Amino acid sequence: MSKKIGEVILDLQNISLRFGGVKALTDISFDVRRHEIRAIIGPNGAGKSSMLNVINGVYHPQEGKIFWHGNERKRMEPHMAARQNIARTFQNIALFKGMSVLDNIMTGRVTRMKANFIEHALWFGRARQEELAHRQKVEEVIDFLEIQHIRKTPVGRLPYGLQKRVELGRALAAEPSMLLLDEPMAGMNVEEKQDMCRFILDVNDQFGTTIVLIEHDMGVVMDISDRVVVLDYGKKIGDGVPDEVKNNEDVIRAYLGAGH
Amino acid sequence: MLYREAGQFKTTYAADQQIFPIRQDRIAVIALLAVAFVGVPLFASEYWFSAILIPFLIFALAALGLNVLTGYAGQLSLGSAAFMAVGAYAAYNFQLRIEGIPIMLSFILAGLTAAGVGVLFGLPSLRIKGFYLAVATLAAQFFIVWCLTKFPWLSNNSSSGVISTQKLIVFGYELDRPVEKYLLVLSIVVLMAFAAKNMVRSSTGRAWMAVRDMDVAASVIGIRLMPTKLLAFAVSSFYCGVAGAMYAFCYLGSVEPDGFSLDMSFKILFMIIIGGVGSIMGSFLGAAFILLLPIFLDIALPYCADLFGLPFSSATVSHIQILVFGGLIMFFLIVEPHGLARLWQIAKEKLRLWPFPH
Ligand SMILES: Nc1ncnc2c1ncn2[C@@H]1O[C@H](COP(=O)(O)OP(=O)(O)OP(=O)(O)O)[C@@H](O)[C@H]1O
Ligand SMILES: [Mg+2]
């Protein structure tokens, strides 16, 4: 692999997050570089999802600083993260159950649509053109993920694996510069996992999207990620390229401790 | 003609994104509009216009308004009747206090007034959901009716807040025959129904549904919850407000605050439950069903009683009506939460495959 990993675009410094007495994250620092696949691993309850929630503004850490493209970020709400081109998927599928696959993915483009509700009501000017232009873009995503056949299906009727794929599609539709994936392969069979791996690698490769990935399947993580952060009980216990992390004593102990 | 998509290949996304992508649906809608605008005025009697068709259209509009808020944006409201009252009284006051204002303009302003009030009572939705929000809108229901009785200025100092609406003059022409009022109401309702359909099929509607289905995911995608919810309250109340103005001006001619009771709010809620939550057509089906069922029972019940030789009183009719309503509402809530519109959808899907079901 000879891809160009660029400068640091997201830098988290000394992040601490508490829920009442529960310390979800304690003094965590790490960075993410342009174009890399950065994995976050750790046993259950380690604080991985909380970390993603901090990155896109769902949770607000009590301490620590976040630098986005070199600028310190103020307290930020999730919809603002979306406007800074950060997209994500969720550990528990968070699709819009009452809508079709197409409509779900169309919502991914909401930050790029400018027409207001009056234009929509009258189906006039920008409204019509925008719906068409964005439909074009969404169809590209649908082709990329090979889900043409379920375009009009209500997402609730789809099997789990396809729902995960649609959720990825909704995130991709935003054309994000950074994509946060929370266990995109959980609960999938081998074949579905392979597809998902391929999509993630293609997104990273073709669109140059930076990816932050939470995953429990060590094989997958070691295979596709450039650097790995390891969390345990809300603390960082390892950080580096896959081989380094694999041989890190603390990491081995955490995993053995949790597993046995 | 068979009901098929087959053979109707869509070669452009524009064709696929038409308001009614299936040709048979387009034909059906055009036929329905032709019947409503031309056929009905030729044949219907005065009784039908003033006792059935006009209230049906007005309630369908109110149900449509509630459906935008509850069915699409997922915010439960028990204040629809109160927002209709705001529309009725606002239209009355605009007519009364602004010299020479066109009636259409007062209807629009009435809608906007209701929208403003709706946004105000929608503010709690930023913090609370579901049952608690319903209670907050219940407060709107009682507060608004109370205000209309309490402040005589709003009803031009009439006793107990009764208002008699001004003449209905449109473009210099006075509409006083039922058929004329019907055509006015029909035009307004059709326009607003198309506008609603356009909103829900575009990104405005998708934002509402996203907030309804999963608000955290919606905000992570970039949808701002506050403006999205408040817009739903505004649009919904606008629809209810215009419906209320027409309720006063085109249907009853004289209304009092207590006429816009909690009962009426519930009636509108039942319309969307039975017709279909989150469906434009469902609002019409539900309104028709709820308004026609009592009329049907009035005719059918004495007849049935007669048939079986049972004793019969008008009290029995109203009791049975309540029973039937209760039963139907439970049926739809439990068995088919998407109402008649969904049943219609299923029928269409079957029809699409008919006569080869596999
Ligand atoms: N919204 C919340 N309120 C209270 N506690 C929370 C909340 N979110 C997370 N926590 C707590 O923070 C800790 C870390 O949770 P988190 O979901 O980030 O773990 P995780 O590493 O993603 O685990 P898993 O592998 O099971 O997904 C847990 O103890 C959890 O109970
Ligand atoms: Mg998690």
XYZ file of C-alpha atoms and ligand atoms in Angstrom:
650
model
C 0.000 0.000 0.000
C 1.398 3.300 -1.002
C -1.268 5.787 -0.168
C -0.461 9.296 0.846
C -1.332 9.925 4.441
C -1.452 13.624 5.061
C -1.278 16.094 7.910
C -3.167 15.866 11.201
C -6.743 17.059 10.625
C -8.292 16.132 13.960
C -6.361 16.434 17.180
C -7.923 15.449 20.493
C -6.071 16.579 23.579
C -6.680 15.337 27.116
C -10.352 14.568 26.637
C -12.313 13.611 29.757
C -16.004 12.815 29.746
C -18.160 11.901 32.738
C -21.778 10.891 33.138
C -22.498 11.687 36.743
C -20.081 9.418 38.578
C -19.247 7.270 35.535
C -15.964 8.170 33.914
C -16.535 7.255 30.284
C -13.296 8.823 29.043
C -10.279 9.872 31.073
C -7.551 12.139 29.731
C -7.450 10.748 26.216
C -5.305 12.219 23.467
C -4.860 11.068 19.924
C -4.947 12.445 16.418
C -6.289 11.526 13.036
C -4.411 12.236 9.819
C -5.870 13.043 6.454
C -6.698 10.016 4.364
C -5.936 7.382 6.977
C -8.077 4.616 8.414
C -7.855 5.058 12.139
C -9.289 2.246 14.253
C -10.511 2.515 17.828
C -10.625 -0.787 19.661
C -11.221 -1.946 23.203
C -13.398 -4.223 25.305
C -17.100 -3.543 25.859
C -17.772 -0.331 27.743
C -14.269 0.975 27.066
C -15.630 4.290 25.796
C -15.245 3.823 22.038
C -18.711 4.998 21.071
C -18.429 7.860 23.518
C -15.264 8.910 21.716
C -17.100 9.136 18.396
C -19.908 11.016 20.080
C -17.370 13.540 21.322
C -15.899 13.938 17.849
C -19.208 14.808 16.222
C -20.663 16.868 19.013
C -23.287 14.519 20.449
C -21.419 14.518 23.769
C -19.528 17.457 25.203
C -16.422 16.521 27.190
C -15.903 18.244 30.527
C -12.207 18.629 29.867
C -9.875 18.684 26.926
C -9.401 20.435 23.631
C -10.322 19.469 20.115
C -8.500 20.877 17.106
C -10.115 20.540 13.704
C -7.806 21.440 10.816
C -5.556 23.213 13.262
C -8.233 25.421 14.839
C -9.527 24.868 18.316
C -13.143 23.901 18.188
C -15.683 25.502 20.456
C -18.591 23.566 21.900
C -20.342 22.174 18.881
C -23.730 20.627 18.176
C -24.053 17.565 15.912
C -25.657 19.443 13.044
C -22.630 21.722 12.948
C -20.313 18.736 12.726
C -22.308 17.661 9.706
C -21.703 21.058 8.165
C -17.981 20.580 8.725
C -18.221 17.428 6.663
C -18.120 14.839 9.417
C -20.555 11.981 8.839
C -21.157 8.838 10.833
C -23.005 5.584 11.276
C -24.266 4.189 14.557
C -23.639 1.041 16.535
C -27.360 0.375 16.726
C -28.741 1.091 13.299
C -30.240 4.548 13.300
C -32.072 4.646 10.006
C -35.340 6.478 9.497
C -37.663 3.497 9.736
C -40.667 5.004 8.032
C -38.820 6.026 4.890
C -37.581 4.227 1.790
C -33.920 3.486 1.110
C -33.850 6.287 -1.440
C -35.337 8.832 0.958
C -33.000 7.774 3.745
C -29.995 8.358 1.549
C -31.467 11.606 0.213
C -31.577 12.954 3.776
C -27.805 12.556 3.811
C -27.627 15.504 1.437
C -29.662 17.844 3.569
C -26.792 20.190 4.378
C -26.225 20.792 0.692
C -29.817 21.655 -0.157
C -30.744 25.303 -0.103
C -34.389 25.559 -1.178
C -36.841 26.523 1.583
C -40.240 25.067 2.379
C -42.167 27.620 0.349
C -40.202 26.733 -2.754
C -40.867 23.093 -1.921
C -44.591 23.671 -1.441
C -44.840 25.382 -4.816
C -42.343 22.948 -6.383
C -40.766 25.908 -7.909
C -37.345 27.051 -9.089
C -34.537 25.710 -6.941
C -36.729 23.094 -5.272
C -37.262 21.029 -8.388
C -33.728 21.393 -9.739
C -32.214 20.510 -6.407
C -34.281 17.395 -5.930
C -33.116 16.237 -9.353
C -29.463 17.137 -8.988
C -29.206 15.467 -5.604
C -31.094 12.438 -6.802
C -28.326 12.023 -9.367
C -25.700 12.072 -6.637
C -27.670 9.674 -4.474
C -27.987 7.259 -7.364
C -24.203 7.224 -7.594
C -24.026 6.187 -3.956
C -26.678 3.541 -4.584
C -24.660 2.162 -7.491
C -21.461 2.232 -5.465
C -23.052 0.185 -2.679
C -24.827 -2.116 -5.108
C -28.283 -1.598 -3.661
C -30.180 -0.561 -6.793
C -32.724 -3.335 -6.336
C -33.947 -2.082 -2.946
C -34.081 1.614 -3.795
C -37.801 1.985 -3.105
C -38.078 -0.492 -0.224
C -38.987 0.845 3.222
C -35.824 0.301 5.287
C -37.716 -1.468 8.058
C -38.315 -4.409 5.737
C -34.636 -4.973 4.965
C -32.439 -7.575 6.639
C -29.885 -6.324 9.143
C -26.853 -6.469 6.865
C -28.512 -4.392 4.175
C -29.711 -1.869 6.710
C -26.113 -1.341 7.785
C -25.202 -0.796 4.165
C -27.982 1.741 3.687
C -26.807 3.573 6.763
C -23.347 3.763 5.253
C -24.992 5.077 2.093
C -26.730 7.834 4.005
C -23.404 8.900 5.502
C -21.629 8.718 2.144
C -24.309 10.798 0.456
C -23.028 13.742 2.461
C -19.672 13.383 0.694
C -17.922 13.648 4.054
C -14.267 14.421 4.454
C -14.270 12.365 7.652
C -16.412 9.304 8.210
C -16.989 7.831 11.657
C -18.081 4.194 11.622
C -19.312 2.567 14.827
C -19.010 -1.211 14.436
C -20.124 -1.318 10.804
C -19.639 -5.071 10.627
C -21.187 -6.160 13.909
C -23.649 -8.987 13.473
C -22.751 -9.656 9.853
C -21.843 -12.952 8.256
C -18.454 -13.457 6.615
C -19.637 -12.553 3.157
C -21.328 -9.368 4.304
C -18.212 -8.440 6.256
C -16.097 -8.831 3.171
C -18.415 -6.581 1.204
C -18.348 -3.996 3.944
C -14.533 -4.099 4.131
C -14.353 -3.581 0.411
C -16.691 -0.591 0.576
C -14.699 0.979 3.391
C -11.421 0.527 1.561
C -12.929 1.857 -1.673
C -14.355 4.909 0.042
C -10.987 5.601 1.586
C -9.194 5.008 -1.663
C -11.448 6.511 -4.317
C -12.878 9.468 -2.435
C -9.918 10.083 -0.154
C -12.211 10.015 2.857
C -10.566 9.846 6.267
C -12.098 7.066 8.317
C -12.369 6.517 12.038
C -13.524 2.974 12.643
C -14.666 1.105 15.717
C -14.546 -2.638 15.227
C -14.370 -5.740 17.376
C -13.151 -8.125 14.696
C -9.376 -8.018 15.222
C -8.647 -9.641 11.889
C -10.452 -6.858 10.073
C -8.903 -4.126 12.184
C -5.346 -5.363 11.706
C -5.988 -5.775 7.994
C -7.449 -2.473 6.977
C -6.394 0.156 9.477
C -3.333 2.358 9.279
C -3.169 3.178 12.976
C -5.020 1.855 16.001
C -6.012 3.433 19.320
C -6.777 1.053 22.165
C -9.103 2.082 24.997
C -9.834 0.254 28.206
C -12.097 1.533 30.995
C -12.040 4.968 29.414
C -8.251 5.188 29.329
C -5.920 4.982 26.387
C -3.634 1.986 26.725
C -2.154 1.764 23.277
C -1.677 3.728 20.067
C 0.218 2.948 16.917
C 0.400 0.887 13.760
C -1.326 -2.507 13.970
C 1.867 -4.500 14.567
C 2.950 -2.280 17.437
C -0.428 -2.494 19.079
C -0.627 -6.239 18.669
C 2.543 -6.671 20.681
C 1.743 -4.089 23.323
C 1.662 -5.798 26.730
C -1.100 -3.641 28.212
C -3.263 -4.354 25.219
C -2.731 -8.076 25.421
C -3.521 -8.015 29.131
C -6.689 -5.952 28.619
C -7.953 -8.312 26.004
C -7.037 -11.440 27.913
C -8.507 -9.936 31.071
C -11.733 -9.091 29.350
C -11.981 -12.289 27.399
C -11.105 -14.842 30.051
C -57.172 -0.958 -17.547
C -54.928 -2.935 -15.252
C -53.088 -1.178 -12.472
C -49.451 -1.665 -13.482
C -46.148 0.049 -13.408
C -44.888 -2.407 -15.952
C -44.227 -0.911 -19.342
C -43.966 2.545 -17.806
C -40.195 2.747 -17.908
C -38.786 5.823 -16.369
C -35.828 6.965 -18.323
C -35.147 10.063 -16.266
C -35.124 10.805 -12.562
C -37.484 13.662 -13.330
C -40.095 11.155 -14.493
C -39.564 9.114 -11.364
C -39.916 12.166 -9.168
C -43.244 13.367 -10.489
C -45.900 14.066 -7.938
C -47.723 10.865 -8.989
C -45.171 8.595 -10.661
C -47.677 5.925 -11.705
C -49.836 6.798 -14.693
C -53.012 5.254 -13.296
C -52.670 7.409 -10.184
C -52.361 10.512 -12.294
C -55.483 9.582 -14.218
C -57.367 8.828 -11.022
C -56.452 12.186 -9.511
C -57.464 14.085 -12.611
C -60.735 12.169 -12.779
C -61.414 12.862 -9.116
C -60.749 16.573 -9.584
C -63.029 16.658 -12.618
C -65.807 15.001 -10.656
C -65.317 17.329 -7.703
C -65.174 20.528 -9.733
C -67.656 19.733 -12.500
C -69.690 16.617 -11.759
C -70.624 17.326 -8.159
C -71.813 20.929 -8.735
C -74.102 19.651 -11.493
C -75.787 16.975 -9.447
C -75.443 17.483 -5.714
C -78.288 18.994 -3.711
C -78.049 21.970 -1.371
C -78.211 19.657 1.580
C -75.203 17.737 0.329
C -73.159 20.886 -0.145
C -73.883 22.544 3.135
C -74.240 19.545 5.414
C -71.772 17.070 3.998
C -69.332 18.211 1.343
C -68.285 21.554 2.793
C -67.646 20.248 6.320
C -65.918 17.217 4.846
C -63.454 19.396 2.925
C -62.848 21.681 5.870
C -62.178 18.835 8.270
C -60.008 17.115 5.703
C -57.887 20.262 5.609
C -57.638 20.386 9.392
C -56.754 16.698 9.461
C -54.127 17.354 6.832
C -52.703 20.063 9.070
C -52.559 17.721 12.032
C -51.075 15.018 9.843
C -48.171 17.272 8.906
C -47.395 17.745 12.567
C -48.195 14.333 13.995
C -47.954 12.003 11.029
C -44.900 13.490 9.342
C -43.005 15.345 12.042
C -44.036 12.995 14.849
C -45.212 15.661 17.303
C -48.476 14.696 18.942
C -50.979 17.527 19.306
C -54.372 17.831 20.928
C -54.831 21.472 20.036
C -56.049 21.351 16.435
C -59.494 22.756 17.224
C -57.941 25.639 19.135
C -55.774 26.527 16.146
C -58.909 26.429 14.017
C -60.498 28.835 16.482
C -57.542 31.172 16.127
C -58.037 31.096 12.360
C -61.761 31.750 12.594
C -61.459 34.658 15.007
C -58.451 36.122 13.236
C -60.231 36.127 9.866
C -63.257 37.736 11.508
C -61.158 40.445 13.075
C -59.188 41.191 9.935
C -62.464 41.620 8.065
C -63.891 43.731 10.847
C -60.969 46.007 11.507
C -59.294 46.550 8.162
C -61.403 48.487 5.736
C -61.884 46.744 2.402
C -59.519 43.845 3.001
C -60.146 41.032 0.504
C -61.505 37.881 2.094
C -58.725 35.750 0.625
C -56.156 37.980 2.245
C -57.895 37.643 5.613
C -57.853 33.872 5.214
C -54.123 33.923 4.563
C -53.521 36.290 7.465
C -55.717 34.073 9.628
C -53.527 31.124 8.690
C -50.409 33.102 9.528
C -51.838 34.169 12.875
C -52.607 30.558 13.706
C -49.092 29.629 12.569
C -47.637 32.177 14.984
C -49.708 30.863 17.857
C -48.817 27.312 16.838
C -45.107 28.048 16.970
C -45.539 29.539 20.421
C -47.233 26.414 21.718
C -44.729 24.304 19.795
C -41.820 25.627 21.823
C -42.191 22.959 24.526
C -41.586 20.325 21.835
C -37.932 21.301 21.888
C -37.724 19.801 25.337
C -40.478 17.235 25.695
C -41.916 14.461 23.578
C -44.897 12.191 23.167
C -47.337 12.117 26.015
C -45.905 15.180 27.756
C -46.063 17.197 24.579
C -49.681 16.142 24.126
C -50.398 17.559 27.555
C -48.691 20.817 26.635
C -50.836 21.143 23.504
C -53.857 20.364 25.651
C -52.966 23.495 27.570
C -53.078 25.374 24.255
C -56.528 23.971 23.629
C -57.964 25.268 26.898
C -55.978 28.478 27.027
C -57.000 29.656 23.559
C -60.697 28.922 24.053
C -60.503 30.667 27.417
C -58.876 33.743 25.854
C -61.548 33.990 23.192
C -64.275 34.000 25.843
C -62.369 36.178 28.277
C -61.372 39.058 26.005
C -64.508 40.607 24.466
C -62.418 42.642 22.037
C -61.686 39.475 20.078
C -65.362 38.911 19.361
C -66.207 42.596 19.020
C -67.904 42.591 22.442
C -70.554 40.070 21.593
C -72.061 38.079 24.417
C -70.176 34.865 25.272
C -67.852 35.368 22.343
C -70.214 34.460 19.538
C -69.234 35.915 16.177
C -71.261 36.135 12.997
C -69.052 36.184 9.998
C -69.046 38.891 7.377
C -70.216 38.383 3.822
C -68.094 36.207 1.607
C -67.087 38.479 -1.235
C -64.483 37.134 -3.616
C -63.233 39.372 -6.426
C -66.283 41.598 -6.038
C -68.710 38.729 -6.253
C -70.749 37.663 -3.257
C -70.784 33.923 -2.668
C -74.001 33.009 -0.911
C -75.232 29.840 -2.583
C -73.946 26.590 -1.118
C -72.496 25.468 -4.435
C -70.423 28.645 -4.671
C -69.093 28.202 -1.178
C -68.345 24.603 -1.984
C -66.293 25.563 -5.015
C -64.353 28.128 -3.016
C -63.596 25.664 -0.244
C -62.729 22.959 -2.742
C -60.273 25.205 -4.593
C -58.498 26.223 -1.417
C -58.333 22.671 -0.093
C -57.054 21.249 -3.376
C -54.330 23.888 -3.639
C -53.234 23.357 -0.074
C -53.285 19.593 -0.428
C -50.971 19.786 -3.434
C -48.702 22.150 -1.548
C -48.576 19.684 1.347
C -47.826 16.817 -0.978
C -44.971 18.803 -2.474
C -43.544 19.617 0.918
C -43.596 16.045 2.146
C -41.932 14.679 -0.969
C -39.037 17.105 -0.808
C -36.299 17.773 1.682
C -38.647 19.691 3.994
C -40.741 16.555 4.419
C -37.740 14.279 4.697
C -36.407 16.447 7.511
C -39.746 16.150 9.330
C -39.801 12.390 8.952
C -36.164 12.091 9.989
C -36.907 13.979 13.190
C -39.938 11.776 13.723
C -38.080 8.499 13.211
C -34.757 9.125 14.954
C -33.905 12.577 16.175
C -30.278 11.931 17.144
C -29.480 10.553 13.711
C -31.317 13.476 12.145
C -29.154 16.004 13.927
C -25.965 14.078 13.184
C -26.848 14.283 9.505
C -27.155 18.025 9.800
C -30.843 18.620 10.392
C -31.418 21.316 12.963
C -34.107 20.028 15.280
C -35.488 23.325 16.513
C -36.318 24.988 13.182
C -37.561 21.693 11.763
C -40.014 21.062 14.581
C -41.166 24.657 14.749
C -41.715 24.725 10.997
C -43.948 21.677 11.351
C -45.933 23.477 14.047
C -46.183 26.579 11.872
C -47.300 24.781 8.715
C -49.692 22.559 10.613
C -51.298 25.465 12.431
C -51.490 27.442 9.210
C -53.547 24.639 7.692
C -55.747 24.391 10.784
C -56.112 28.164 10.855
C -57.331 28.367 7.268
C -59.639 25.428 7.953
C -60.998 27.303 10.967
C -61.578 30.462 8.956
C -63.512 28.483 6.369
C -65.370 26.637 9.110
C -66.697 29.983 10.288
C -67.097 31.774 6.966
C -68.131 29.027 4.569
C -69.809 26.460 6.797
C -71.506 27.729 9.941
C -71.601 31.490 9.449
C -71.641 31.962 13.190
C -69.348 30.361 15.733
C -68.544 30.554 19.433
C -65.306 29.660 21.228
C -66.813 26.613 22.915
C -67.594 25.207 19.498
C -63.863 24.592 19.074
C -63.740 22.142 21.921
C -61.390 19.378 22.913
C -63.959 17.016 21.406
C -63.299 18.540 18.038
C -59.531 18.200 18.468
C -60.030 14.536 19.236
C -62.304 14.142 16.248
C -59.525 15.470 14.016
C -57.017 13.173 15.698
C -59.302 10.200 15.079
C -59.555 11.209 11.446
C -55.839 10.788 10.956
C -55.688 7.609 13.023
C -58.405 5.994 10.966
C -57.426 7.601 7.670
C -53.712 7.104 7.969
C -50.987 8.738 10.006
C -48.409 10.212 7.652
C -50.547 10.177 4.538
C -52.069 13.081 2.638
C -54.810 10.943 1.152
C -55.421 9.394 4.560
C -56.491 12.791 5.876
C -59.279 12.874 3.310
C -60.295 9.267 3.843
C -60.362 9.728 7.602
C -62.428 12.912 7.416
C -64.914 11.267 5.082
C -65.143 8.228 7.297
C -65.646 10.079 10.560
C -68.198 12.484 9.110
C -70.130 9.958 7.092
C -70.253 7.131 9.595
C -72.767 8.852 11.924
C -74.973 9.727 8.970
C -74.802 6.166 7.779
C -75.579 4.787 11.237
C -78.489 7.203 11.603
C -80.040 5.686 8.543
C -78.955 2.100 8.983
C -79.616 1.520 12.680
C -83.366 2.220 12.805
C -83.662 0.086 9.736
C -81.783 -2.811 11.362
C -83.753 -2.450 14.584
C -86.914 -2.594 12.594
C -85.754 -5.675 10.836
C -85.259 -7.527 14.098
C -88.290 -5.984 15.719
C -86.254 -4.389 18.510
C -87.347 -1.310 20.471
C -85.513 1.740 19.379
C -84.706 5.253 20.580
C -82.468 8.019 19.368
C -80.383 7.668 22.530
C -79.535 4.170 21.415
C -78.240 5.500 18.122
C -75.792 7.839 19.789
C -74.659 5.119 22.178
C -74.057 2.712 19.368
C -72.206 5.396 17.465
C -69.824 5.845 20.364
C -69.330 2.097 20.582
C -68.604 1.777 16.894
C -66.145 4.669 16.978
C -64.345 3.304 19.988
C -64.130 -0.116 18.420
C -62.826 1.217 15.121
C -60.216 3.387 16.733
C -58.942 0.490 18.792
C -58.946 -1.661 15.692
C -56.839 0.798 13.724
C -54.462 1.545 16.580
C -53.770 -2.124 17.149
C -54.173 -3.787 13.773
C -53.398 -1.141 11.200
C -51.711 1.953 12.633
C -51.378 3.387 9.156
C -55.096 3.449 8.667
C -57.287 3.309 5.616
C -54.555 4.770 3.441
C -52.383 1.755 4.217
C -55.220 -0.661 3.497
C -55.658 1.109 0.189
C -51.920 0.772 -0.442
C -52.036 -2.954 0.247
C -54.992 -3.300 -2.092
C -53.000 -1.496 -4.768
C -49.983 -3.744 -4.255
C -52.219 -6.756 -4.626
C -53.795 -5.210 -7.684
C -50.381 -4.620 -9.183
C -49.750 -8.365 -9.091
C -53.290 -9.413 -9.938
C -54.231 -11.818 -11.483
C -50.947 -13.630 -10.866
C -50.206 -13.377 -7.178
C -46.809 -15.096 -7.301
N -25.485 8.637 27.497
C -24.862 7.995 28.499
N -25.282 8.141 29.772
C -24.665 7.506 30.782
N -23.617 6.706 30.628
C -23.139 6.501 29.402
C -23.745 7.133 28.255
N -23.074 6.758 27.166
C -22.100 5.930 27.576
N -22.130 5.776 28.913
C -21.204 4.973 29.704
O -19.896 5.232 29.253
C -19.135 4.049 29.224
C -18.563 3.843 27.841
O -19.613 3.522 26.952
P -19.411 3.372 25.393
O -20.744 3.136 24.816
O -18.653 4.532 24.887
O -18.539 2.060 25.305
P -18.089 1.235 24.022
O -16.621 1.146 24.090
O -18.676 1.809 22.800
O -18.706 -0.192 24.336
P -19.348 -1.273 23.333
O -18.222 -2.066 22.778
O -20.198 -2.100 24.247
O -20.108 -0.537 22.315
C -20.047 2.923 29.668
O -19.828 2.677 31.019
C -21.425 3.477 29.474
O -22.323 2.944 30.400
Mg -20.001 1.209 21.406
